[in-house]
Amino acid sequence: MPNPWTGKGNPYTRQEVRDRLKTTLDQNKAIIVAGAGTGISAKFIEKGGADMIIIYNSGRFRMAGHGSTAGLMAYGDANAEAMEIGEFEVLPVVQEIPVICGVHGSDPRRRMWHHLLKVKEMGFSGINNFPTHSIVDGHFRQVLEETGMGFDKEVEMVRIASKMDLFSIVYVAKPEEAAQMAEAGADAIIAHVGTTVGGSIGVVDASCTMDDAIERTQKIIDAAKAINPEIFFLAHGGPINTPEDVRVILDKTNVHGFVGASSLERMGVEKSLTDLTRSFKSLTIEKKD
């Protein structure tokens, strides 16, 4: 439905986003969602045909030449940065596809219902739980949970977003987290199997093989589908990097598509700029008499 003020697509209602994704699947096409850290990335990701764009703070670090994991660290205000990227870079240039806002649900300085109202007012069509504590493990994860900054805060954020008619597309790393999100009303679940492998700032040796990714992704799907079979499921991370990798995960699991952040935005820039610069540098000057 066009925005009554601009005639453009954004923002969409929760059901409108679901209907758009359903249309993609009805056409036997995979759902492709992309992370964007800059306006120009978003502009040309949309031109390439992505179904949806997610903005989160790690995109800014990624496009500044740093690892996406910087988005999990205390290097800035994740919620403020996502809103800023949206307001001044991405929302002004995206013409039609839904734009989703990354929200740090466990931020103790935010009244989450109030922050989500601002997200909706800004013109986002939904929310994503990033930074997410689902990809934090070990003793530090335990400390976060015990001190009131755990994954349950992200689940509660999704519950609130659902009441506000905001579409929710969320990261989980375990089947039990998928079940929690399904019960909270998540519309789409992303099976996060680890930091993306490859490129200049990706991990070199992932502990998650493609076989591991297939198994973990399917377990996440099964756990959530048992609660709500209408959820959209997407793959992300680890060894799932190229279109060929995504083809494998589509064939071997029940995912509906793929979420690419580093694998779309960063990899595309790294290769194209490198190759283009090399082409320019291959030029020679012929001596003239």
Coordinates of C-alpha atoms in Angstrom, one line a residue:
M1 CA 0.0 0.0 0.0
P2 CA 1.5 3.4 -0.9
N3 CA 2.4 5.8 1.8
P4 CA -0.5 8.4 1.7
W5 CA 2.0 11.3 2.1
T6 CA 4.6 10.3 -0.5
G7 CA 2.9 7.7 -2.7
K8 CA 5.9 5.4 -2.1
G9 CA 5.8 2.0 -0.5
N10 CA 7.3 2.5 2.9
P11 CA 6.2 2.0 5.6
Y12 CA 4.2 -1.2 5.3
T13 CA 1.9 -2.8 7.9
R14 CA 2.9 -6.1 9.4
Q15 CA 0.4 -8.0 7.2
E16 CA 1.5 -6.2 4.1
V17 CA 5.1 -7.3 4.6
R18 CA 4.0 -10.9 5.2
D19 CA 1.9 -10.7 2.0
R20 CA 4.9 -9.5 0.0
L21 CA 7.0 -12.3 1.2
K22 CA 4.3 -14.8 0.5
T23 CA 4.0 -13.5 -3.1
T24 CA 7.8 -14.1 -3.5
L25 CA 7.4 -17.7 -2.4
D26 CA 4.3 -18.2 -4.5
Q27 CA 6.5 -17.3 -7.5
N28 CA 8.9 -20.1 -6.4
K29 CA 11.6 -17.6 -5.7
A30 CA 13.8 -17.5 -2.6
I31 CA 13.3 -14.6 -0.2
I32 CA 16.5 -12.4 -0.2
V33 CA 17.0 -10.0 2.7
A34 CA 20.1 -7.7 2.8
G35 CA 21.8 -5.7 5.5
A36 CA 22.7 -2.2 4.6
G37 CA 25.1 0.2 6.4
T38 CA 25.0 3.0 3.9
G39 CA 22.5 4.7 1.6
I40 CA 24.3 3.8 -1.6
S41 CA 24.3 0.1 -0.5
A42 CA 20.6 0.2 0.2
K43 CA 19.9 2.0 -3.1
F44 CA 21.6 -0.6 -5.3
I45 CA 20.5 -3.6 -3.2
E46 CA 17.0 -2.6 -3.9
K47 CA 17.8 -2.2 -7.6
G48 CA 19.1 -5.7 -7.5
G49 CA 15.8 -7.0 -6.4
A50 CA 16.1 -7.7 -2.7
D51 CA 12.8 -8.3 -0.9
M52 CA 13.8 -6.4 2.2
I53 CA 16.5 -4.3 3.8
I54 CA 17.7 -4.5 7.4
I55 CA 19.6 -1.6 9.0
Y56 CA 21.7 -2.2 12.1
N57 CA 24.8 -0.7 13.7
S58 CA 27.2 -3.4 12.5
G59 CA 26.5 -2.2 8.9
R60 CA 28.2 1.1 9.8
F61 CA 31.3 -0.7 11.2
R62 CA 31.4 -3.2 8.3
M63 CA 31.3 -0.4 5.7
A64 CA 34.0 1.5 7.6
G65 CA 36.3 -1.5 7.0
H66 CA 35.9 -3.2 10.4
G67 CA 34.5 -6.6 11.4
S68 CA 30.7 -6.8 11.8
T69 CA 31.3 -8.2 15.3
A70 CA 32.2 -4.6 16.3
G71 CA 28.4 -4.1 16.4
L72 CA 28.3 -6.3 19.5
M73 CA 30.8 -4.2 21.4
A74 CA 30.5 -1.0 23.4
Y75 CA 31.7 1.2 20.5
G76 CA 28.6 3.3 20.3
D77 CA 24.9 3.5 20.9
A78 CA 23.5 0.7 18.7
N79 CA 19.9 1.9 18.8
A80 CA 20.8 5.5 18.1
E81 CA 23.1 4.5 15.2
A82 CA 20.4 2.3 13.5
M83 CA 17.9 5.1 13.7
E84 CA 20.4 7.6 12.3
I85 CA 21.4 5.4 9.4
G86 CA 17.7 4.9 8.6
E87 CA 16.7 8.6 8.9
F88 CA 19.6 10.2 7.0
E89 CA 20.8 7.5 4.6
V90 CA 18.6 4.5 3.8
L91 CA 14.9 5.6 4.2
P92 CA 15.4 8.7 1.9
V93 CA 16.7 6.6 -1.0
V94 CA 14.8 3.3 -0.8
Q95 CA 11.8 3.6 -3.0
E96 CA 9.6 0.6 -2.5
I97 CA 10.8 -2.4 -0.5
P98 CA 10.3 -2.7 3.3
V99 CA 13.1 -1.3 5.5
I100 CA 13.6 -3.0 8.9
C101 CA 15.3 -1.4 11.9
G102 CA 17.8 -3.3 14.1
V103 CA 17.0 -2.8 17.7
H104 CA 19.1 -3.7 20.7
G105 CA 16.3 -5.1 22.8
S106 CA 18.3 -5.5 26.1
D107 CA 19.4 -1.8 26.1
P108 CA 18.6 -0.9 29.8
R109 CA 18.4 2.8 28.9
R110 CA 15.4 2.4 26.7
R111 CA 11.8 2.0 27.5
M112 CA 11.3 -0.4 24.7
W113 CA 7.7 0.3 24.0
H114 CA 8.6 4.0 23.6
H115 CA 11.7 3.3 21.4
L116 CA 9.6 1.1 19.1
L117 CA 7.0 3.8 18.7
K118 CA 9.8 6.0 17.4
V119 CA 11.0 3.3 15.1
K120 CA 7.5 3.0 13.7
E121 CA 7.1 6.8 13.4
M122 CA 10.4 7.0 11.5
G123 CA 8.9 4.9 8.7
F124 CA 10.4 1.5 9.4
S125 CA 8.1 -1.4 8.5
G126 CA 9.5 -3.7 11.2
I127 CA 12.2 -4.7 13.6
N128 CA 15.2 -7.0 13.9
N129 CA 16.9 -8.0 17.1
F130 CA 20.4 -6.8 16.5
P131 CA 22.8 -6.5 18.4
T132 CA 21.6 -9.9 19.6
H133 CA 22.7 -11.9 22.6
S134 CA 21.7 -15.1 20.9
I135 CA 25.2 -15.3 19.3
V136 CA 27.0 -14.7 22.6
D137 CA 27.9 -17.8 24.6
G138 CA 29.9 -19.0 27.5
H139 CA 30.4 -17.3 30.8
F140 CA 29.7 -13.8 29.4
R141 CA 26.3 -15.0 28.1
Q142 CA 25.5 -16.3 31.6
V143 CA 26.5 -13.0 33.2
L144 CA 24.2 -11.1 30.8
E145 CA 21.3 -13.4 31.6
E146 CA 21.8 -13.2 35.3
T147 CA 22.1 -9.4 35.3
G148 CA 18.9 -8.6 33.4
M149 CA 20.4 -8.1 30.0
G150 CA 19.6 -11.5 28.4
F151 CA 17.9 -12.9 25.4
D152 CA 14.5 -12.7 27.1
K153 CA 14.6 -8.9 26.6
E154 CA 14.8 -9.5 22.9
V155 CA 11.9 -11.9 23.1
E156 CA 9.8 -9.3 25.0
M157 CA 10.7 -6.7 22.4
V158 CA 9.2 -8.9 19.7
R159 CA 6.1 -9.3 21.8
I160 CA 5.7 -5.6 22.0
A161 CA 6.5 -5.1 18.3
S162 CA 3.8 -7.6 17.4
K163 CA 1.2 -5.5 19.3
M164 CA 2.3 -2.4 17.5
D165 CA 1.8 -4.0 14.1
L166 CA 5.5 -4.1 13.3
F167 CA 6.8 -7.0 11.3
S168 CA 9.6 -8.9 13.2
I169 CA 12.5 -10.8 11.6
V170 CA 14.8 -12.1 14.3
Y171 CA 18.1 -13.9 14.8
V172 CA 18.3 -17.1 16.8
A173 CA 21.2 -19.5 17.3
K174 CA 19.5 -22.4 19.0
P175 CA 16.2 -24.3 18.7
E176 CA 15.0 -23.2 22.1
E177 CA 15.5 -19.5 21.2
A178 CA 13.5 -20.1 18.0
A179 CA 10.7 -21.6 20.1
Q180 CA 10.7 -18.5 22.4
M181 CA 10.5 -16.1 19.4
A182 CA 7.8 -18.1 17.8
E183 CA 5.7 -17.9 21.0
A184 CA 6.3 -14.2 21.1
G185 CA 4.9 -13.7 17.6
A186 CA 7.9 -13.4 15.4
D187 CA 7.0 -13.3 11.7
A188 CA 10.4 -14.5 10.4
I189 CA 13.2 -16.3 12.0
I190 CA 16.9 -16.2 10.8
A191 CA 19.0 -19.2 11.7
H192 CA 22.3 -17.6 12.6
V193 CA 25.1 -20.2 12.4
G194 CA 28.1 -17.9 13.0
T195 CA 30.2 -15.1 11.7
T196 CA 30.4 -15.0 7.9
V197 CA 33.5 -16.7 6.5
G198 CA 35.7 -15.0 3.9
G199 CA 36.6 -11.6 2.6
S200 CA 39.1 -9.2 4.2
I201 CA 37.5 -9.0 7.6
G202 CA 35.5 -12.2 7.8
V203 CA 36.6 -15.2 9.9
V204 CA 39.1 -17.5 8.3
D205 CA 38.3 -20.8 9.9
A206 CA 34.7 -21.3 11.0
S207 CA 34.0 -24.1 13.4
C208 CA 30.7 -24.5 11.6
T209 CA 30.9 -26.6 8.4
M210 CA 28.2 -26.6 5.8
D211 CA 26.9 -29.9 7.2
D212 CA 26.8 -28.4 10.6
A213 CA 24.9 -25.3 9.2
I214 CA 22.4 -27.6 7.5
E215 CA 21.7 -29.5 10.7
R216 CA 21.5 -26.5 13.0
T217 CA 19.3 -24.6 10.6
Q218 CA 16.8 -27.4 10.2
K219 CA 16.6 -27.9 14.0
I220 CA 15.8 -24.2 14.5
I221 CA 13.1 -24.5 11.8
D222 CA 11.6 -27.6 13.4
A223 CA 11.4 -26.0 16.8
A224 CA 9.7 -22.8 15.7
K225 CA 7.4 -24.5 13.1
A226 CA 6.0 -26.8 15.8
I227 CA 4.6 -23.6 17.4
N228 CA 3.7 -21.6 14.4
P229 CA 3.9 -23.1 10.9
E230 CA 3.3 -19.7 9.3
I231 CA 6.7 -18.3 10.1
F232 CA 9.2 -17.5 7.4
F233 CA 12.6 -19.1 7.8
L234 CA 15.9 -17.7 6.5
A235 CA 19.5 -18.8 6.7
H236 CA 22.5 -16.7 7.6
G237 CA 26.2 -16.8 8.4
G238 CA 29.1 -19.2 8.8
P239 CA 29.9 -21.0 5.6
I240 CA 26.7 -19.7 3.8
N241 CA 28.3 -16.9 1.9
T242 CA 27.8 -17.2 -1.9
P243 CA 24.7 -17.8 -4.1
E244 CA 26.1 -21.3 -4.6
D245 CA 26.2 -21.8 -0.8
V246 CA 22.6 -20.6 -0.5
R247 CA 21.5 -23.0 -3.2
V248 CA 22.9 -25.8 -1.0
I249 CA 21.0 -24.7 2.1
L250 CA 17.8 -24.2 0.2
D251 CA 18.1 -27.8 -1.2
K252 CA 19.0 -29.4 2.1
T253 CA 16.7 -27.6 4.6
N254 CA 13.2 -26.1 4.7
V255 CA 14.4 -22.4 4.7
H256 CA 12.5 -19.9 2.5
G257 CA 15.5 -17.8 1.8
F258 CA 18.7 -16.0 2.9
V259 CA 19.8 -13.0 4.9
G260 CA 23.1 -11.5 3.6
A261 CA 24.9 -8.7 5.3
S262 CA 28.7 -9.1 4.9
S263 CA 28.1 -11.6 2.1
L264 CA 26.1 -9.1 0.1
E265 CA 27.1 -5.6 1.1
R266 CA 30.8 -6.0 2.1
M267 CA 31.8 -8.8 -0.3
G268 CA 30.2 -6.9 -3.2
V269 CA 32.2 -3.7 -2.4
E270 CA 35.4 -5.5 -1.7
K271 CA 35.5 -7.4 -5.0
S272 CA 34.1 -4.7 -7.3
L273 CA 36.3 -1.9 -6.0
T274 CA 39.4 -4.1 -6.1
D275 CA 38.7 -5.4 -9.6
L276 CA 37.8 -1.9 -10.9
T277 CA 40.9 -0.3 -9.4
R278 CA 43.1 -3.0 -10.9
S279 CA 41.5 -2.4 -14.3
F280 CA 42.3 1.3 -14.1
K281 CA 45.9 0.5 -12.9
S282 CA 46.4 -1.8 -15.8
L283 CA 46.2 1.2 -18.2
T284 CA 49.6 2.2 -19.7
I285 CA 50.8 5.4 -21.3
E286 CA 52.3 5.2 -24.7
K287 CA 55.2 7.5 -25.3
K288 CA 54.4 10.1 -27.9
D289 CA 57.1 11.8 -30.0

